[in-house]
Amino acid sequence: MSEAPPGPDEDRPGSDGTGGPDGPAASGGSPAPADGGAGGDGGGGEDTADGGEDEPDPSALRIEELILGSERQYTPFQAARAAGVSMELASRFWRAMGFADVGQARALTEADVLALRRLSGLVEAGLLSEPMAVQVARSTGQTTARLADWQIDSFLMGLTEPPEPGMTRNEVTFPLVQLLLPELEEFLVYVWRRQLAAATGRVVQAQDDDEMVARRQAIGFADLVGFTRLSRRLEDEELGELVEAFETTAADLVAAHGGRLIKALGDEILYVAEDAGTAAEIGLRLIETMANDETMPELRVGIAFGTMTTRMGDVFGNTVNLASRLTSIAPKNEVLVDGALRAELTASGDAPESEKESEDLSGYRFAVQPLYRRPVRGLGVVEPWLLRRRAEQPPA
């Protein structure tokens, strides 16, 4: 598909109309250029030791090469040429993955060339459109960037504390990364495949394309009450521990009871469920679990049912906005739902049509009570319903 990579004195950018002097970033962020500067002559020519840029830390480069599997050898233009793609498309891919421009520093590796070649190959084969390939790059970059930051913050920083005086962090980090990298890589691929199988199953089980586009689901927000005020009183480390405990507990509850965590925003989580009963059970269990933890602030939950738009793992639309507004007006340690979710609960037999008119309430899981209609910003007047677990149906 492509010719041999250009040598250090060949093929300056712009000579074939493929792009200008600024190129994509090196993998993993924006490392210090290894060839004397990010601008240079624009073509990745011979190294220029003009003192314009500091040389990268050799020990940091050694760890980078271990992680990436190869050393820096290409300028962005050379990498694009070796991959057989235009400089413009290469830059779009790399920026979509979240990497900063490095001019024409020799900062890219063989793995970077292969990544460009694979993405462009999917476009050439007609499997992805160019905009879709850019979305793949962006969604993958955003997800893995957060994962990498979490892994470093959560355990690598602690594990690489020098065990003996005189040892540097880099001396400890290299053998640790050697041990962890293959295991974490295999685990990442495993989890991704499991998630992909689950997502594919949801699509396959839909009856037709219209059902996928206009699929009705339940969307729930859970919000810690008074978090801003609390954050002013706690030390940063204490606040971080509280947020981690909340997110971990909420994520485990959502997954265990059949929902999907869409995102966590520190003091708030967003989850979806395929049916109203599952969403209601998750909302109530979140309230019950947090109420039993003296270290946690009070919680409030809002749930709505309807159609929503899914994009790059996130959800949008009026149903999402309604769930958010219901959360903002929910009393402490209570769950508010909209009329559509209440209707789904009654249709499925999880809640009665009327508490007063039903003679036998023993078979119902939930009780729903109408509250006063009220205006909600951006959505007009809504009628919230207070959701509670029936006294005869304690959580299992």
CSV table of C-alpha atoms in Angstrom, one decimal:
chain,number,residue,atom,x,y,z
A,1,MET,CA,0.0,0.0,0.0
A,2,SER,CA,2.9,2.3,0.7
A,3,GLU,CA,6.5,2.7,-0.3
A,4,ALA,CA,9.5,2.5,2.1
A,5,PRO,CA,9.5,5.2,4.7
A,6,PRO,CA,11.3,8.4,3.7
A,7,GLY,CA,14.8,8.9,5.0
A,8,PRO,CA,15.8,11.7,7.2
A,9,ASP,CA,16.9,13.9,4.3
A,10,GLU,CA,13.9,13.1,2.0
A,11,ASP,CA,10.4,14.3,1.3
A,12,ARG,CA,9.9,17.6,3.0
A,13,PRO,CA,6.2,18.4,3.7
A,14,GLY,CA,4.4,20.4,1.1
A,15,SER,CA,6.5,19.0,-1.8
A,16,ASP,CA,3.6,16.9,-3.0
A,17,GLY,CA,0.8,19.0,-1.7
A,18,THR,CA,0.0,16.7,1.2
A,19,GLY,CA,0.3,19.2,4.0
A,20,GLY,CA,2.0,22.0,5.8
A,21,PRO,CA,4.6,22.2,8.5
A,22,ASP,CA,2.5,21.3,11.5
A,23,GLY,CA,1.8,17.6,12.0
A,24,PRO,CA,0.2,15.2,14.4
A,25,ALA,CA,1.5,14.5,17.9
A,26,ALA,CA,3.6,11.8,19.2
A,27,SER,CA,1.9,8.9,20.9
A,28,GLY,CA,1.0,9.5,24.5
A,29,GLY,CA,0.8,13.3,24.4
A,30,SER,CA,3.3,16.0,23.4
A,31,PRO,CA,6.8,14.8,24.2
A,32,ALA,CA,9.9,17.0,23.9
A,33,PRO,CA,11.2,16.7,20.3
A,34,ALA,CA,14.1,14.4,19.9
A,35,ASP,CA,15.6,16.3,16.9
A,36,GLY,CA,16.1,19.7,18.2
A,37,GLY,CA,12.8,21.4,17.8
A,38,ALA,CA,9.1,21.1,16.7
A,39,GLY,CA,9.6,23.4,13.7
A,40,GLY,CA,13.0,22.9,12.1
A,41,ASP,CA,13.1,22.8,8.4
A,42,GLY,CA,9.7,21.1,8.2
A,43,GLY,CA,11.0,17.9,6.7
A,44,GLY,CA,12.6,16.0,9.6
A,45,GLY,CA,16.1,16.7,8.3
A,46,GLU,CA,19.3,16.0,10.2
A,47,ASP,CA,19.3,16.7,13.9
A,48,THR,CA,20.0,20.3,14.7
A,49,ALA,CA,21.6,20.8,18.1
A,50,ASP,CA,20.9,24.5,18.2
A,51,GLY,CA,19.8,24.5,21.8
A,52,GLY,CA,16.3,25.5,20.9
A,53,GLU,CA,14.8,22.6,22.8
A,54,ASP,CA,15.9,20.4,25.7
A,55,GLU,CA,16.7,16.8,24.8
A,56,PRO,CA,14.2,14.3,26.3
A,57,ASP,CA,15.1,12.5,29.5
A,58,PRO,CA,16.8,9.3,28.4
A,59,SER,CA,15.1,7.3,31.1
A,60,ALA,CA,11.7,8.6,30.1
A,61,LEU,CA,12.4,7.7,26.5
A,62,ARG,CA,13.3,4.2,27.6
A,63,ILE,CA,10.0,3.7,29.4
A,64,GLU,CA,8.1,5.2,26.4
A,65,GLU,CA,9.9,2.8,24.0
A,66,LEU,CA,8.9,-0.1,26.3
A,67,ILE,CA,5.3,0.9,26.2
A,68,LEU,CA,5.0,1.8,22.5
A,69,GLY,CA,7.2,-1.1,21.4
A,70,SER,CA,9.5,0.9,19.2
A,71,GLU,CA,11.6,4.1,19.2
A,72,ARG,CA,10.9,7.5,17.8
A,73,GLN,CA,12.1,7.6,14.2
A,74,TYR,CA,9.6,9.5,12.1
A,75,THR,CA,8.5,13.1,11.7
A,76,PRO,CA,4.7,13.5,11.2
A,77,PHE,CA,5.2,14.0,7.5
A,78,GLN,CA,7.4,10.9,7.2
A,79,ALA,CA,4.8,8.9,9.2
A,80,ALA,CA,2.0,10.0,7.0
A,81,ARG,CA,4.1,9.2,3.9
A,82,ALA,CA,5.0,5.8,5.2
A,83,ALA,CA,1.3,5.1,6.0
A,84,GLY,CA,0.2,6.2,2.5
A,85,VAL,CA,-2.1,8.9,3.8
A,86,SER,CA,-2.2,12.7,3.3
A,87,MET,CA,-0.7,14.9,5.9
A,88,GLU,CA,-4.2,16.5,6.3
A,89,LEU,CA,-5.8,13.2,7.1
A,90,ALA,CA,-3.0,12.1,9.4
A,91,SER,CA,-3.4,15.3,11.4
A,92,ARG,CA,-7.1,14.9,11.7
A,93,PHE,CA,-6.7,11.3,13.0
A,94,TRP,CA,-4.0,12.2,15.5
A,95,ARG,CA,-5.8,15.3,16.8
A,96,ALA,CA,-9.0,13.3,17.1
A,97,MET,CA,-7.1,10.9,19.3
A,98,GLY,CA,-6.2,13.8,21.6
A,99,PHE,CA,-2.5,14.3,20.8
A,100,ALA,CA,-0.9,17.7,20.5
A,101,ASP,CA,0.9,18.9,17.4
A,102,VAL,CA,4.7,18.6,17.5
A,103,GLY,CA,5.6,20.4,14.3
A,104,GLN,CA,8.1,18.2,12.4
A,105,ALA,CA,10.0,16.8,15.3
A,106,ARG,CA,11.1,13.2,14.9
A,107,ALA,CA,8.7,11.9,17.6
A,108,LEU,CA,6.6,9.1,15.9
A,109,THR,CA,7.1,5.4,15.9
A,110,GLU,CA,6.4,2.4,13.8
A,111,ALA,CA,3.3,1.8,15.8
A,112,ASP,CA,2.0,5.3,14.9
A,113,VAL,CA,2.5,4.5,11.2
A,114,LEU,CA,0.6,1.2,11.6
A,115,ALA,CA,-2.3,3.0,13.4
A,116,LEU,CA,-2.6,5.5,10.5
A,117,ARG,CA,-2.4,2.7,8.0
A,118,ARG,CA,-5.1,0.7,9.7
A,119,LEU,CA,-7.6,3.6,10.0
A,120,SER,CA,-7.0,4.8,6.4
A,121,GLY,CA,-7.3,1.1,5.3
A,122,LEU,CA,-10.8,0.9,6.8
A,123,VAL,CA,-11.8,4.0,4.8
A,124,GLU,CA,-10.3,2.7,1.6
A,125,ALA,CA,-12.0,-0.6,2.0
A,126,GLY,CA,-15.4,1.1,2.4
A,127,LEU,CA,-15.9,-0.2,5.9
A,128,LEU,CA,-15.9,3.2,7.4
A,129,SER,CA,-16.5,6.7,6.0
A,130,GLU,CA,-13.8,9.2,6.7
A,131,PRO,CA,-15.9,11.1,9.2
A,132,MET,CA,-16.7,7.8,11.0
A,133,ALA,CA,-13.0,6.9,11.1
A,134,VAL,CA,-12.3,10.2,12.8
A,135,GLN,CA,-15.1,9.5,15.3
A,136,VAL,CA,-13.6,6.1,16.0
A,137,ALA,CA,-10.2,7.8,16.6
A,138,ARG,CA,-11.8,10.4,18.9
A,139,SER,CA,-14.0,8.1,21.0
A,140,THR,CA,-11.1,5.6,21.4
A,141,GLY,CA,-8.7,8.4,22.3
A,142,GLN,CA,-11.0,10.0,24.9
A,143,THR,CA,-11.9,6.7,26.5
A,144,THR,CA,-8.3,5.4,26.8
A,145,ALA,CA,-6.9,8.8,27.8
A,146,ARG,CA,-9.2,8.8,30.9
A,147,LEU,CA,-8.3,5.1,31.6
A,148,ALA,CA,-4.6,5.8,31.4
A,149,ASP,CA,-4.9,8.8,33.7
A,150,TRP,CA,-6.9,6.8,36.2
A,151,GLN,CA,-4.4,3.9,36.1
A,152,ILE,CA,-1.5,6.2,36.8
A,153,ASP,CA,-3.3,8.2,39.5
A,154,SER,CA,-4.8,5.1,41.2
A,155,PHE,CA,-2.0,2.6,41.5
A,156,LEU,CA,1.2,3.3,39.4
A,157,MET,CA,2.1,6.5,41.4
A,158,GLY,CA,1.9,4.5,44.6
A,159,LEU,CA,3.6,1.4,43.4
A,160,THR,CA,6.6,3.4,42.0
A,161,GLU,CA,7.5,5.1,45.3
A,162,PRO,CA,11.3,4.3,45.6
A,163,PRO,CA,11.7,1.5,48.1
A,164,GLU,CA,15.2,2.5,49.0
A,165,PRO,CA,17.0,5.8,49.4
A,166,GLY,CA,18.9,6.8,46.4
A,167,MET,CA,16.6,5.0,43.9
A,168,THR,CA,14.8,7.1,41.3
A,169,ARG,CA,11.2,6.7,40.4
A,170,ASN,CA,12.2,5.8,36.8
A,171,GLU,CA,14.4,3.0,38.1
A,172,VAL,CA,11.4,1.5,39.9
A,173,THR,CA,8.9,2.2,37.1
A,174,PHE,CA,10.7,0.4,34.2
A,175,PRO,CA,10.6,-3.1,35.6
A,176,LEU,CA,7.1,-2.5,37.0
A,177,VAL,CA,5.8,-1.5,33.6
A,178,GLN,CA,7.5,-4.5,32.1
A,179,LEU,CA,5.5,-6.8,34.4
A,180,LEU,CA,2.1,-4.9,34.2
A,181,LEU,CA,2.0,-3.9,30.6
A,182,PRO,CA,1.2,-7.3,29.0
A,183,GLU,CA,-1.3,-8.2,31.7
A,184,LEU,CA,-3.2,-4.9,31.6
A,185,GLU,CA,-3.2,-5.0,27.8
A,186,GLU,CA,-4.8,-8.5,27.7
A,187,PHE,CA,-7.3,-7.4,30.3
A,188,LEU,CA,-8.2,-4.3,28.4
A,189,VAL,CA,-8.9,-6.3,25.2
A,190,TYR,CA,-10.9,-8.8,27.2
A,191,VAL,CA,-13.2,-6.1,28.8
A,192,TRP,CA,-13.6,-4.4,25.5
A,193,ARG,CA,-14.7,-7.6,23.8
A,194,ARG,CA,-17.2,-8.3,26.5
A,195,GLN,CA,-18.6,-4.8,26.3
A,196,LEU,CA,-18.7,-5.0,22.5
A,197,ALA,CA,-20.5,-8.4,22.7
A,198,ALA,CA,-23.1,-6.9,25.0
A,199,ALA,CA,-23.6,-3.8,22.8
A,200,THR,CA,-23.9,-5.9,19.7
A,201,GLY,CA,-26.4,-8.1,21.4
A,202,ARG,CA,-28.6,-5.1,22.2
A,203,VAL,CA,-28.6,-4.1,18.5
A,204,VAL,CA,-29.3,-7.6,17.2
A,205,GLN,CA,-32.2,-8.1,19.6
A,206,ALA,CA,-33.9,-5.0,18.3
A,207,GLN,CA,-36.7,-5.9,15.9
A,208,ASP,CA,-35.8,-3.4,13.2
A,209,ASP,CA,-33.8,-0.3,12.4
A,210,ASP,CA,-36.6,2.0,13.5
A,211,GLU,CA,-36.6,0.4,16.9
A,212,MET,CA,-32.9,1.1,17.3
A,213,VAL,CA,-33.2,4.7,16.2
A,214,ALA,CA,-36.3,5.5,18.3
A,215,ARG,CA,-35.7,3.0,21.1
A,216,ARG,CA,-37.3,3.9,24.4
A,217,GLN,CA,-35.2,3.5,27.5
A,218,ALA,CA,-35.1,4.7,31.1
A,219,ILE,CA,-32.5,7.3,32.0
A,220,GLY,CA,-31.5,8.1,35.6
A,221,PHE,CA,-29.4,10.7,37.3
A,222,ALA,CA,-28.2,10.3,40.9
A,223,ASP,CA,-26.8,13.5,42.5
A,224,LEU,CA,-25.0,14.0,45.9
A,225,VAL,CA,-26.8,16.8,47.8
A,226,GLY,CA,-24.7,19.7,49.0
A,227,PHE,CA,-21.6,18.5,47.3
A,228,THR,CA,-20.3,22.0,46.5
A,229,ARG,CA,-20.7,23.1,50.1
A,230,LEU,CA,-19.0,19.9,51.2
A,231,SER,CA,-16.1,20.3,48.9
A,232,ARG,CA,-15.2,23.6,50.6
A,233,ARG,CA,-14.8,21.8,54.0
A,234,LEU,CA,-12.9,18.7,52.9
A,235,GLU,CA,-9.2,18.4,52.0
A,236,ASP,CA,-8.5,17.5,48.4
A,237,GLU,CA,-7.6,13.9,49.4
A,238,GLU,CA,-10.7,13.4,51.5
A,239,LEU,CA,-12.8,14.8,48.7
A,240,GLY,CA,-11.2,12.5,46.2
A,241,GLU,CA,-11.8,9.5,48.4
A,242,LEU,CA,-15.5,10.4,48.8
A,243,VAL,CA,-16.0,10.8,45.1
A,244,GLU,CA,-14.2,7.5,44.4
A,245,ALA,CA,-16.3,5.7,47.0
A,246,PHE,CA,-19.5,7.1,45.5
A,247,GLU,CA,-18.6,6.3,41.9
A,248,THR,CA,-17.5,2.8,42.8
A,249,THR,CA,-20.6,2.0,44.8
A,250,ALA,CA,-22.9,3.5,42.2
A,251,ALA,CA,-21.2,1.7,39.3
A,252,ASP,CA,-21.3,-1.7,41.1
A,253,LEU,CA,-25.0,-1.2,41.9
A,254,VAL,CA,-25.9,-0.1,38.4
A,255,ALA,CA,-24.1,-3.1,36.8
A,256,ALA,CA,-25.3,-5.7,39.3
A,257,HIS,CA,-29.0,-4.8,38.6
A,258,GLY,CA,-28.9,-4.7,34.8
A,259,GLY,CA,-28.2,-1.1,34.0
A,260,ARG,CA,-25.4,0.6,32.2
A,261,LEU,CA,-23.3,3.5,33.7
A,262,ILE,CA,-23.0,6.1,31.0
A,263,LYS,CA,-20.7,8.5,32.9
A,264,ALA,CA,-19.7,9.7,36.4
A,265,LEU,CA,-19.2,13.4,37.0
A,266,GLY,CA,-17.8,13.5,40.5
A,267,ASP,CA,-21.0,14.2,42.5
A,268,GLU,CA,-23.3,12.8,39.9
A,269,ILE,CA,-23.8,9.6,37.8
A,270,LEU,CA,-25.9,9.0,34.7
A,271,TYR,CA,-27.2,5.5,33.9
A,272,VAL,CA,-29.6,3.9,31.5
A,273,ALA,CA,-31.7,0.7,31.7
A,274,GLU,CA,-33.7,-1.1,29.1
A,275,ASP,CA,-36.9,-1.1,31.2
A,276,ALA,CA,-38.6,1.0,33.8
A,277,GLY,CA,-38.6,-1.6,36.5
A,278,THR,CA,-34.8,-2.0,36.3
A,279,ALA,CA,-34.2,1.8,36.4
A,280,ALA,CA,-36.6,2.2,39.4
A,281,GLU,CA,-34.9,-0.6,41.3
A,282,ILE,CA,-31.5,0.9,40.7
A,283,GLY,CA,-32.6,4.3,41.8
A,284,LEU,CA,-34.1,3.1,45.1
A,285,ARG,CA,-31.1,0.9,45.8
A,286,LEU,CA,-28.8,3.8,45.3
A,287,ILE,CA,-30.8,5.8,47.9
A,288,GLU,CA,-30.9,2.9,50.3
A,289,THR,CA,-27.2,2.1,50.1
A,290,MET,CA,-26.0,5.7,50.4
A,291,ALA,CA,-28.4,6.3,53.3
A,292,ASN,CA,-26.7,3.4,55.2
A,293,ASP,CA,-23.2,4.9,54.8
A,294,GLU,CA,-22.6,7.6,57.4
A,295,THR,CA,-19.7,9.0,55.3
A,296,MET,CA,-21.9,9.8,52.4
A,297,PRO,CA,-24.0,12.9,51.8
A,298,GLU,CA,-27.7,12.5,51.1
A,299,LEU,CA,-28.6,11.5,47.6
A,300,ARG,CA,-31.5,12.4,45.2
A,301,VAL,CA,-32.5,10.6,42.0
A,302,GLY,CA,-34.5,11.5,38.9
A,303,ILE,CA,-35.6,9.0,36.3
A,304,ALA,CA,-37.4,9.6,32.9
A,305,PHE,CA,-38.5,7.2,30.2
A,306,GLY,CA,-38.5,7.8,26.5
A,307,THR,CA,-36.3,8.1,23.4
A,308,MET,CA,-32.8,9.5,23.4
A,309,THR,CA,-29.9,9.9,21.0
A,310,THR,CA,-26.7,7.9,21.6
A,311,ARG,CA,-23.4,9.3,20.4
A,312,MET,CA,-19.9,8.2,21.3
A,313,GLY,CA,-21.1,6.4,24.4
A,314,ASP,CA,-23.1,9.4,25.7
A,315,VAL,CA,-26.8,10.1,25.6
A,316,PHE,CA,-28.7,13.3,24.6
A,317,GLY,CA,-32.3,14.5,24.1
A,318,ASN,CA,-35.3,15.8,26.0
A,319,THR,CA,-35.7,12.6,28.0
A,320,VAL,CA,-32.1,13.1,29.4
A,321,ASN,CA,-32.9,16.7,30.1
A,322,LEU,CA,-36.1,15.8,31.9
A,323,ALA,CA,-34.3,13.2,34.1
A,324,SER,CA,-31.7,15.9,35.0
A,325,ARG,CA,-34.4,18.4,35.9
A,326,LEU,CA,-36.3,15.8,38.0
A,327,THR,CA,-33.1,15.2,39.9
A,328,SER,CA,-32.7,18.9,40.7
A,329,ILE,CA,-36.1,19.2,42.2
A,330,ALA,CA,-36.2,15.8,44.0
A,331,PRO,CA,-36.3,15.9,47.8
A,332,LYS,CA,-33.3,14.5,49.7
A,333,ASN,CA,-33.1,10.7,49.7
A,334,GLU,CA,-36.0,10.4,47.3
A,335,VAL,CA,-36.6,9.3,43.7
A,336,LEU,CA,-38.7,11.3,41.3
A,337,VAL,CA,-39.9,9.9,38.0
A,338,ASP,CA,-41.9,11.2,35.1
A,339,GLY,CA,-45.3,10.2,33.9
A,340,ALA,CA,-43.9,8.0,31.1
A,341,LEU,CA,-41.9,5.9,33.5
A,342,ARG,CA,-44.8,5.6,35.9
A,343,ALA,CA,-47.0,4.4,33.0
A,344,GLU,CA,-44.4,1.8,32.1
A,345,LEU,CA,-44.4,0.6,35.7
A,346,THR,CA,-48.1,0.2,35.8
A,347,ALA,CA,-48.2,-1.5,32.4
A,348,SER,CA,-45.6,-4.1,33.6
A,349,GLY,CA,-47.4,-4.7,36.8
A,350,ASP,CA,-44.7,-3.3,39.0
A,351,ALA,CA,-46.9,-0.5,40.3
A,352,PRO,CA,-50.7,-0.1,40.6
A,353,GLU,CA,-52.8,2.2,38.5
A,354,SER,CA,-54.2,3.7,41.7
A,355,GLU,CA,-53.1,3.1,45.3
A,356,LYS,CA,-56.6,4.0,46.6
A,357,GLU,CA,-58.6,1.9,44.1
A,358,SER,CA,-56.5,-1.3,44.2
A,359,GLU,CA,-57.8,-3.7,46.8
A,360,ASP,CA,-54.7,-6.0,46.9
A,361,LEU,CA,-51.3,-4.2,46.8
A,362,SER,CA,-49.2,-7.1,47.9
A,363,GLY,CA,-48.1,-8.1,44.4
A,364,TYR,CA,-46.6,-4.7,43.5
A,365,ARG,CA,-42.9,-3.8,43.9
A,366,PHE,CA,-43.3,0.0,43.9
A,367,ALA,CA,-45.6,2.7,45.0
A,368,VAL,CA,-45.9,5.9,42.9
A,369,GLN,CA,-47.5,9.1,44.3
A,370,PRO,CA,-48.3,12.2,42.1
A,371,LEU,CA,-46.9,15.5,43.2
A,372,TYR,CA,-47.9,19.0,42.2
A,373,ARG,CA,-47.3,20.0,38.6
A,374,ARG,CA,-44.5,22.5,38.4
A,375,PRO,CA,-42.6,24.4,35.6
A,376,VAL,CA,-39.2,23.0,34.7
A,377,ARG,CA,-36.6,25.1,33.0
A,378,GLY,CA,-36.6,24.5,29.3
A,379,LEU,CA,-39.3,21.8,29.4
A,380,GLY,CA,-42.5,23.5,30.4
A,381,VAL,CA,-44.8,22.2,33.1
A,382,VAL,CA,-44.2,18.6,34.2
A,383,GLU,CA,-45.9,16.3,36.7
A,384,PRO,CA,-43.4,14.5,38.9
A,385,TRP,CA,-44.2,11.3,40.6
A,386,LEU,CA,-42.6,10.2,43.9
A,387,LEU,CA,-41.3,6.6,43.7
A,388,ARG,CA,-41.0,4.4,46.7
A,389,ARG,CA,-40.6,0.8,47.4
A,390,ARG,CA,-43.7,-0.9,48.8
A,391,ALA,CA,-43.3,-1.7,52.5
A,392,GLU,CA,-44.1,-5.3,51.8
A,393,GLN,CA,-41.3,-5.5,49.3
A,394,PRO,CA,-37.9,-4.9,51.0
A,395,PRO,CA,-34.8,-5.1,48.8
A,396,ALA,CA,-33.5,-8.7,48.4
